[in-house]
Short mmCIF file of C-alpha atoms and ligand atoms in Angstrom, two decimals:
data_model
loop_
_atom_site.label_atom_id
_atom_site.label_comp_id
_atom_site.label_asym_id
_atom_site.label_seq_id
_atom_site.Cartn_x
_atom_site.Cartn_y
_atom_site.Cartn_z
CA MET A 203 -88.60 -34.54 -41.55
CA LEU A 204 -86.58 -36.88 -43.73
CA LYS A 205 -86.98 -36.25 -47.45
CA ILE A 206 -86.82 -39.75 -48.87
CA GLY A 207 -88.00 -41.43 -52.04
CA CYS A 208 -86.75 -43.49 -54.91
CA HIS A 209 -86.53 -43.83 -58.64
CA LEU A 210 -89.98 -44.42 -60.17
CA SER A 211 -91.09 -45.52 -63.61
CA SER A 212 -92.47 -42.67 -65.71
CA SER A 213 -94.06 -44.95 -68.31
CA LYS A 214 -97.62 -44.33 -67.08
CA GLY A 215 -97.30 -40.56 -66.85
CA TYR A 216 -97.03 -37.96 -64.13
CA LEU A 217 -100.09 -38.59 -61.96
CA ALA A 218 -99.25 -42.30 -61.82
CA MET A 219 -95.79 -41.41 -60.48
CA GLY A 220 -97.28 -39.17 -57.81
CA LYS A 221 -99.58 -42.00 -56.73
CA ASP A 222 -96.72 -44.52 -56.73
CA ALA A 223 -94.71 -42.16 -54.52
CA ALA A 224 -97.57 -41.68 -52.07
CA GLY A 225 -98.24 -45.42 -52.04
CA ILE A 226 -94.75 -46.29 -50.81
CA GLY A 227 -94.43 -43.45 -48.31
CA ALA A 228 -92.06 -41.36 -50.45
CA ASN A 229 -92.13 -37.56 -50.22
CA VAL A 230 -89.60 -37.00 -53.06
CA PHE A 231 -88.86 -39.07 -56.18
CA GLN A 232 -86.75 -39.40 -59.30
CA PHE A 233 -87.82 -40.42 -62.81
CA PHE A 234 -86.40 -40.75 -66.32
CA THR A 235 -87.42 -38.03 -68.73
CA ARG A 236 -87.53 -40.66 -71.50
CA ASN A 237 -86.31 -44.19 -72.18
CA PRO A 238 -82.97 -44.40 -70.31
CA ARG A 239 -81.38 -45.93 -73.41
CA GLY A 240 -82.38 -42.88 -75.44
CA GLY A 241 -85.10 -42.18 -77.95
CA LYS A 242 -87.91 -39.69 -78.17
CA ALA A 243 -89.78 -38.49 -75.12
CA LYS A 244 -93.52 -38.93 -74.89
CA GLU A 245 -95.66 -35.88 -75.62
CA ILE A 246 -96.43 -33.93 -72.41
CA ASN A 247 -100.06 -34.39 -71.39
CA GLU A 248 -100.91 -31.04 -69.76
CA GLU A 249 -104.03 -32.39 -68.08
CA ASP A 250 -101.98 -35.20 -66.50
CA VAL A 251 -99.30 -32.76 -65.30
CA LYS A 252 -101.97 -30.50 -63.78
CA LYS A 253 -103.51 -33.38 -61.83
CA PHE A 254 -100.01 -34.45 -60.76
CA LEU A 255 -99.19 -30.99 -59.42
CA THR A 256 -102.42 -30.88 -57.41
CA PHE A 257 -101.92 -34.42 -56.12
CA THR A 258 -98.30 -33.92 -55.06
CA LYS A 259 -99.14 -30.63 -53.36
CA GLU A 260 -101.93 -32.33 -51.37
CA HIS A 261 -99.65 -35.21 -50.40
CA GLY A 262 -96.55 -33.16 -49.55
CA ILE A 263 -94.46 -34.65 -52.36
CA THR A 264 -91.68 -32.27 -53.44
CA ASP A 265 -88.18 -32.16 -54.97
CA PHE A 266 -88.90 -33.76 -58.37
CA LEU A 267 -85.62 -35.02 -59.78
CA ALA A 268 -85.51 -35.87 -63.47
CA HIS A 269 -82.70 -38.12 -64.68
CA ALA A 270 -81.29 -37.73 -68.21
CA PRO A 271 -80.93 -40.86 -70.36
CA TYR A 272 -77.70 -42.86 -69.94
CA THR A 273 -76.97 -42.55 -73.65
CA LEU A 274 -76.49 -38.82 -73.28
CA ASN A 275 -72.75 -38.26 -73.65
CA ALA A 276 -71.92 -34.57 -73.80
CA CYS A 277 -68.22 -35.29 -74.36
CA ALA A 278 -68.35 -38.02 -77.01
CA ALA A 279 -65.72 -37.97 -79.75
CA ASP A 280 -68.42 -38.17 -82.43
CA GLU A 281 -69.99 -34.77 -83.13
CA ARG A 282 -73.37 -36.41 -83.90
CA ILE A 283 -73.46 -37.95 -80.41
CA ARG A 284 -72.64 -34.58 -78.84
CA GLU A 285 -75.37 -33.04 -80.98
CA PHE A 286 -77.84 -35.66 -79.70
CA ALA A 287 -76.79 -34.75 -76.15
CA ARG A 288 -77.48 -31.05 -76.76
CA GLU A 289 -80.87 -31.74 -78.38
CA THR A 290 -81.99 -34.12 -75.65
CA PHE A 291 -80.76 -31.82 -72.90
CA ALA A 292 -82.49 -28.76 -74.35
CA ASP A 293 -85.71 -30.68 -74.98
CA ASP A 294 -85.73 -32.09 -71.43
CA LEU A 295 -85.15 -28.64 -69.92
CA GLN A 296 -88.06 -27.27 -71.92
CA ARG A 297 -90.37 -30.09 -70.81
CA LEU A 298 -89.33 -29.66 -67.17
CA GLU A 299 -90.81 -26.16 -67.18
CA TYR A 300 -94.21 -27.89 -66.89
CA THR A 301 -93.12 -28.76 -63.33
CA PRO A 302 -91.35 -25.54 -62.30
CA GLY A 303 -88.46 -25.67 -59.87
CA SER A 304 -87.46 -29.25 -60.67
CA MET A 305 -83.93 -30.66 -60.79
CA TYR A 306 -82.30 -32.35 -63.79
CA ASN A 307 -79.51 -34.83 -63.09
CA PHE A 308 -77.10 -36.09 -65.74
CA HIS A 309 -73.94 -38.18 -65.98
CA PRO A 310 -71.23 -35.77 -67.13
CA GLY A 311 -70.06 -38.22 -69.79
CA SER A 312 -67.21 -40.43 -70.97
CA HIS A 313 -64.30 -38.86 -72.82
CA VAL A 314 -63.64 -42.11 -74.70
CA GLY A 315 -59.89 -41.63 -74.92
CA GLN A 316 -59.84 -37.93 -75.81
CA GLY A 317 -58.57 -37.07 -72.36
CA VAL A 318 -60.15 -35.55 -69.27
CA GLU A 319 -59.38 -31.97 -70.20
CA LYS A 320 -61.05 -32.15 -73.60
CA GLY A 321 -63.99 -34.00 -72.09
CA ILE A 322 -64.49 -31.34 -69.44
CA GLN A 323 -64.44 -28.62 -72.09
CA TYR A 324 -67.09 -30.43 -74.20
CA ILE A 325 -69.34 -30.89 -71.16
CA ALA A 326 -69.05 -27.22 -70.23
CA ASP A 327 -69.71 -26.21 -73.86
CA THR A 328 -72.86 -28.34 -73.87
CA LEU A 329 -74.10 -26.77 -70.65
CA ASN A 330 -73.37 -23.29 -71.94
CA SER A 331 -75.32 -23.96 -75.11
CA VAL A 332 -78.44 -25.51 -73.48
CA MET A 333 -78.85 -23.68 -70.16
CA LYS A 334 -80.95 -20.52 -70.29
CA PRO A 335 -81.19 -17.65 -67.78
CA GLN A 336 -85.00 -18.01 -67.64
CA GLN A 337 -85.04 -21.75 -66.80
CA SER A 338 -86.43 -22.67 -63.37
CA THR A 339 -84.69 -26.06 -63.30
CA THR A 340 -81.45 -26.66 -61.43
CA VAL A 341 -79.05 -28.85 -63.43
CA LEU A 342 -77.14 -31.42 -61.38
CA LEU A 343 -73.88 -33.12 -62.28
CA GLU A 344 -73.78 -36.62 -60.80
CA THR A 345 -70.67 -37.90 -59.02
CA MET A 346 -69.46 -40.96 -60.94
CA ALA A 347 -67.68 -44.20 -60.01
CA GLY A 348 -65.03 -43.66 -62.68
CA LYS A 349 -65.57 -46.79 -64.73
CA GLY A 350 -63.97 -46.65 -68.17
CA SER A 351 -63.32 -43.05 -69.16
CA GLU A 352 -66.13 -41.53 -67.07
CA ILE A 353 -65.69 -37.92 -66.09
CA GLY A 354 -66.87 -36.83 -62.65
CA ARG A 355 -64.92 -39.48 -60.72
CA SER A 356 -63.39 -36.86 -58.47
CA PHE A 357 -64.65 -33.66 -56.87
CA GLU A 358 -61.89 -31.81 -58.76
CA GLU A 359 -63.22 -32.93 -62.15
CA LEU A 360 -66.73 -31.78 -61.27
CA GLN A 361 -65.45 -28.44 -60.03
CA SER A 362 -63.48 -27.93 -63.28
CA ILE A 363 -66.75 -28.30 -65.21
CA ILE A 364 -68.62 -25.89 -62.91
CA GLU A 365 -65.90 -23.26 -63.27
CA LYS A 366 -66.36 -23.19 -67.05
CA VAL A 367 -70.15 -22.71 -66.94
CA THR A 368 -71.71 -19.27 -67.25
CA LEU A 369 -74.98 -19.91 -65.38
CA GLN A 370 -73.34 -21.39 -62.30
CA GLU A 371 -76.24 -20.29 -60.10
CA LYS A 372 -78.40 -22.94 -61.83
CA LEU A 373 -75.85 -25.71 -61.37
CA GLY A 374 -75.51 -28.20 -58.52
CA ILE A 375 -74.23 -31.66 -57.64
CA CYS A 376 -76.06 -34.93 -57.03
CA LEU A 377 -73.91 -37.15 -54.83
CA ASP A 378 -74.36 -40.89 -55.40
CA THR A 379 -73.15 -42.84 -52.35
CA CYS A 380 -72.42 -46.00 -54.38
CA HIS A 381 -70.52 -44.04 -57.01
CA ILE A 382 -68.27 -42.07 -54.66
CA PHE A 383 -67.55 -45.18 -52.59
CA ASP A 384 -66.59 -47.09 -55.75
CA GLY A 385 -64.69 -43.95 -56.77
CA GLY A 386 -62.50 -44.24 -53.67
CA TYR A 387 -64.13 -41.85 -51.18
CA ASP A 388 -64.42 -43.70 -47.89
CA ILE A 389 -67.84 -42.66 -46.61
CA VAL A 390 -67.90 -45.70 -44.30
CA GLU A 391 -64.89 -44.85 -42.11
CA HIS A 392 -64.33 -41.18 -42.95
CA LEU A 393 -67.61 -39.48 -43.85
CA ASP A 394 -66.63 -36.20 -42.17
CA ASP A 395 -63.33 -36.03 -44.08
CA VAL A 396 -65.03 -36.78 -47.39
CA LEU A 397 -67.58 -34.02 -46.80
CA MET A 398 -64.84 -31.61 -45.74
CA GLU A 399 -63.00 -32.40 -48.96
CA PHE A 400 -66.20 -31.84 -50.95
CA ASP A 401 -66.64 -28.52 -49.18
CA GLN A 402 -63.08 -27.42 -49.91
CA VAL A 403 -63.07 -28.47 -53.56
CA ILE A 404 -66.65 -27.70 -54.65
CA GLY A 405 -68.51 -26.21 -51.69
CA LEU A 406 -71.30 -27.98 -49.85
CA ASP A 407 -73.79 -25.31 -50.90
CA ARG A 408 -73.64 -26.89 -54.39
CA LEU A 409 -74.88 -30.21 -53.06
CA LYS A 410 -78.60 -30.44 -53.92
CA ALA A 411 -79.48 -34.15 -53.89
CA ILE A 412 -78.22 -37.54 -52.76
CA HIS A 413 -78.62 -40.88 -54.52
CA LEU A 414 -78.70 -43.25 -51.56
CA ASN A 415 -77.38 -46.65 -52.66
CA ASP A 416 -75.34 -49.44 -51.18
CA SER A 417 -72.56 -50.89 -53.35
CA MET A 418 -71.93 -54.45 -54.52
CA ASN A 419 -68.25 -53.61 -54.94
CA THR A 420 -65.44 -52.39 -52.73
CA LEU A 421 -63.98 -48.98 -51.96
CA GLY A 422 -62.14 -47.64 -55.01
CA SER A 423 -63.28 -50.47 -57.31
CA HIS A 424 -64.54 -48.00 -60.00
CA LYS A 425 -67.38 -50.42 -60.82
CA ASP A 426 -70.85 -48.88 -60.15
CA ARG A 427 -73.24 -51.66 -59.21
CA HIS A 428 -75.91 -50.68 -56.72
CA ALA A 429 -76.99 -52.93 -53.85
CA LYS A 430 -80.00 -52.80 -51.55
CA ILE A 431 -79.49 -50.81 -48.34
CA GLY A 432 -77.57 -53.03 -45.94
CA GLU A 433 -76.73 -55.68 -48.53
CA GLY A 434 -73.56 -54.12 -49.90
CA ASN A 435 -70.11 -52.99 -48.78
CA ILE A 436 -71.23 -49.58 -47.51
CA GLY A 437 -73.75 -51.07 -45.14
CA LYS A 438 -76.84 -49.85 -43.34
CA GLU A 439 -75.03 -48.16 -40.45
CA ALA A 440 -72.93 -45.96 -42.72
CA LEU A 441 -75.93 -45.01 -44.85
CA VAL A 442 -77.93 -44.14 -41.73
CA ARG A 443 -75.05 -41.86 -40.73
CA VAL A 444 -75.35 -40.22 -44.16
CA ILE A 445 -79.06 -39.37 -43.77
CA ASN A 446 -78.49 -38.05 -40.24
CA HIS A 447 -75.33 -36.06 -40.94
CA PRO A 448 -75.83 -32.40 -39.92
CA ARG A 449 -74.58 -31.18 -43.33
CA LEU A 450 -76.76 -33.61 -45.31
CA ARG A 451 -79.89 -34.30 -43.26
CA ASN A 452 -82.05 -31.64 -44.92
CA LEU A 453 -81.27 -32.71 -48.49
CA PRO A 454 -83.60 -34.95 -50.53
CA PHE A 455 -82.47 -38.62 -50.68
CA TYR A 456 -83.33 -40.87 -53.64
CA LEU A 457 -82.94 -44.64 -53.55
CA GLU A 458 -81.74 -46.31 -56.75
CA THR A 459 -81.44 -49.72 -55.22
CA PRO A 460 -82.42 -52.90 -57.11
CA ASN A 461 -86.04 -53.00 -55.92
CA GLU A 462 -89.64 -53.05 -57.06
CA LEU A 463 -92.16 -50.83 -55.26
CA PRO A 464 -92.65 -53.10 -52.17
CA GLY A 465 -88.87 -53.27 -51.67
CA TYR A 466 -88.62 -49.48 -51.92
CA ALA A 467 -91.49 -49.07 -49.45
CA ALA A 468 -89.61 -51.26 -46.95
CA GLU A 469 -86.33 -49.32 -47.37
CA ILE A 470 -88.13 -45.99 -47.03
CA ALA A 471 -89.86 -47.14 -43.83
CA MET A 472 -86.56 -48.44 -42.44
CA LEU A 473 -84.73 -45.17 -43.16
CA LYS A 474 -87.55 -43.04 -41.75
CA ALA A 475 -87.34 -45.08 -38.54
CA ALA A 476 -83.55 -44.55 -38.43
CA TYR A 477 -83.78 -40.80 -38.94
CA LYS A 478 -83.33 -38.75 -35.79
CA GLU A 479 -85.84 -35.91 -35.71
CA GLU A 480 -84.38 -32.73 -34.27
FE1 LIG B 236 -77.34 -41.72 -62.48
FE1 LIG B 237 -77.10 -42.41 -59.22
ZN1 LIG B 238 -74.92 -45.99 -60.63
#
């Protein structure tokens, strides 16, 4: 069965997200842990989380993927911004223990002119200071398009971060189809080669989630603007090959396309129809 869902608003709490997911035919979903532009997270309502866990269990909704705020930059030049990243990260990981076994995805960060090597070291330092052996959450580094000084634009950069982290068994990768396409990986014409390269550099066993997006821009543009499935330069056919690929087909897929709930429901239905059951 295809694991497919999308990004949902968390503003009305956990149970509301579960119901939104069920309402659009999603069996997995992603949400922001707090305002994506930063700020304090809402107090956890234990009663709401309890109802959510019962509801999602009844409806077969799994693979909760939390997304860190965009303002989190673990490799900023300013120590106060790195400190904010550590505090937010640690607080999010603590809150995620209310939904055990979740995943937490973050953008590695932008080195803002300090250089890739220094950036990678800061990101690894952050992970080593916030990750704990007892956490049940898997932390995911997202593949980035490489706009500005973004780190994570190549599989090599992501692997260099992983190598410096102590708790590697709690670390994985979230592959964003729009980002890697904009980053120069040709998943339209050479999906097998790209996955082979991923396997050689990082290892496909690290791949835990896929952000399924089309791209408004072209291969190697380093832009990062998502398009609806079939309305961008990756195209529906190539994305259908992604969900059916033998090495990917059992992973959870999360749409981050420019849609409201009805648009997501339509994309989910279309992808379910295009998925070849074994
Ligand atoms: Fe992201
Ligand atoms: Fe993404
Ligand atoms: Zn993006």
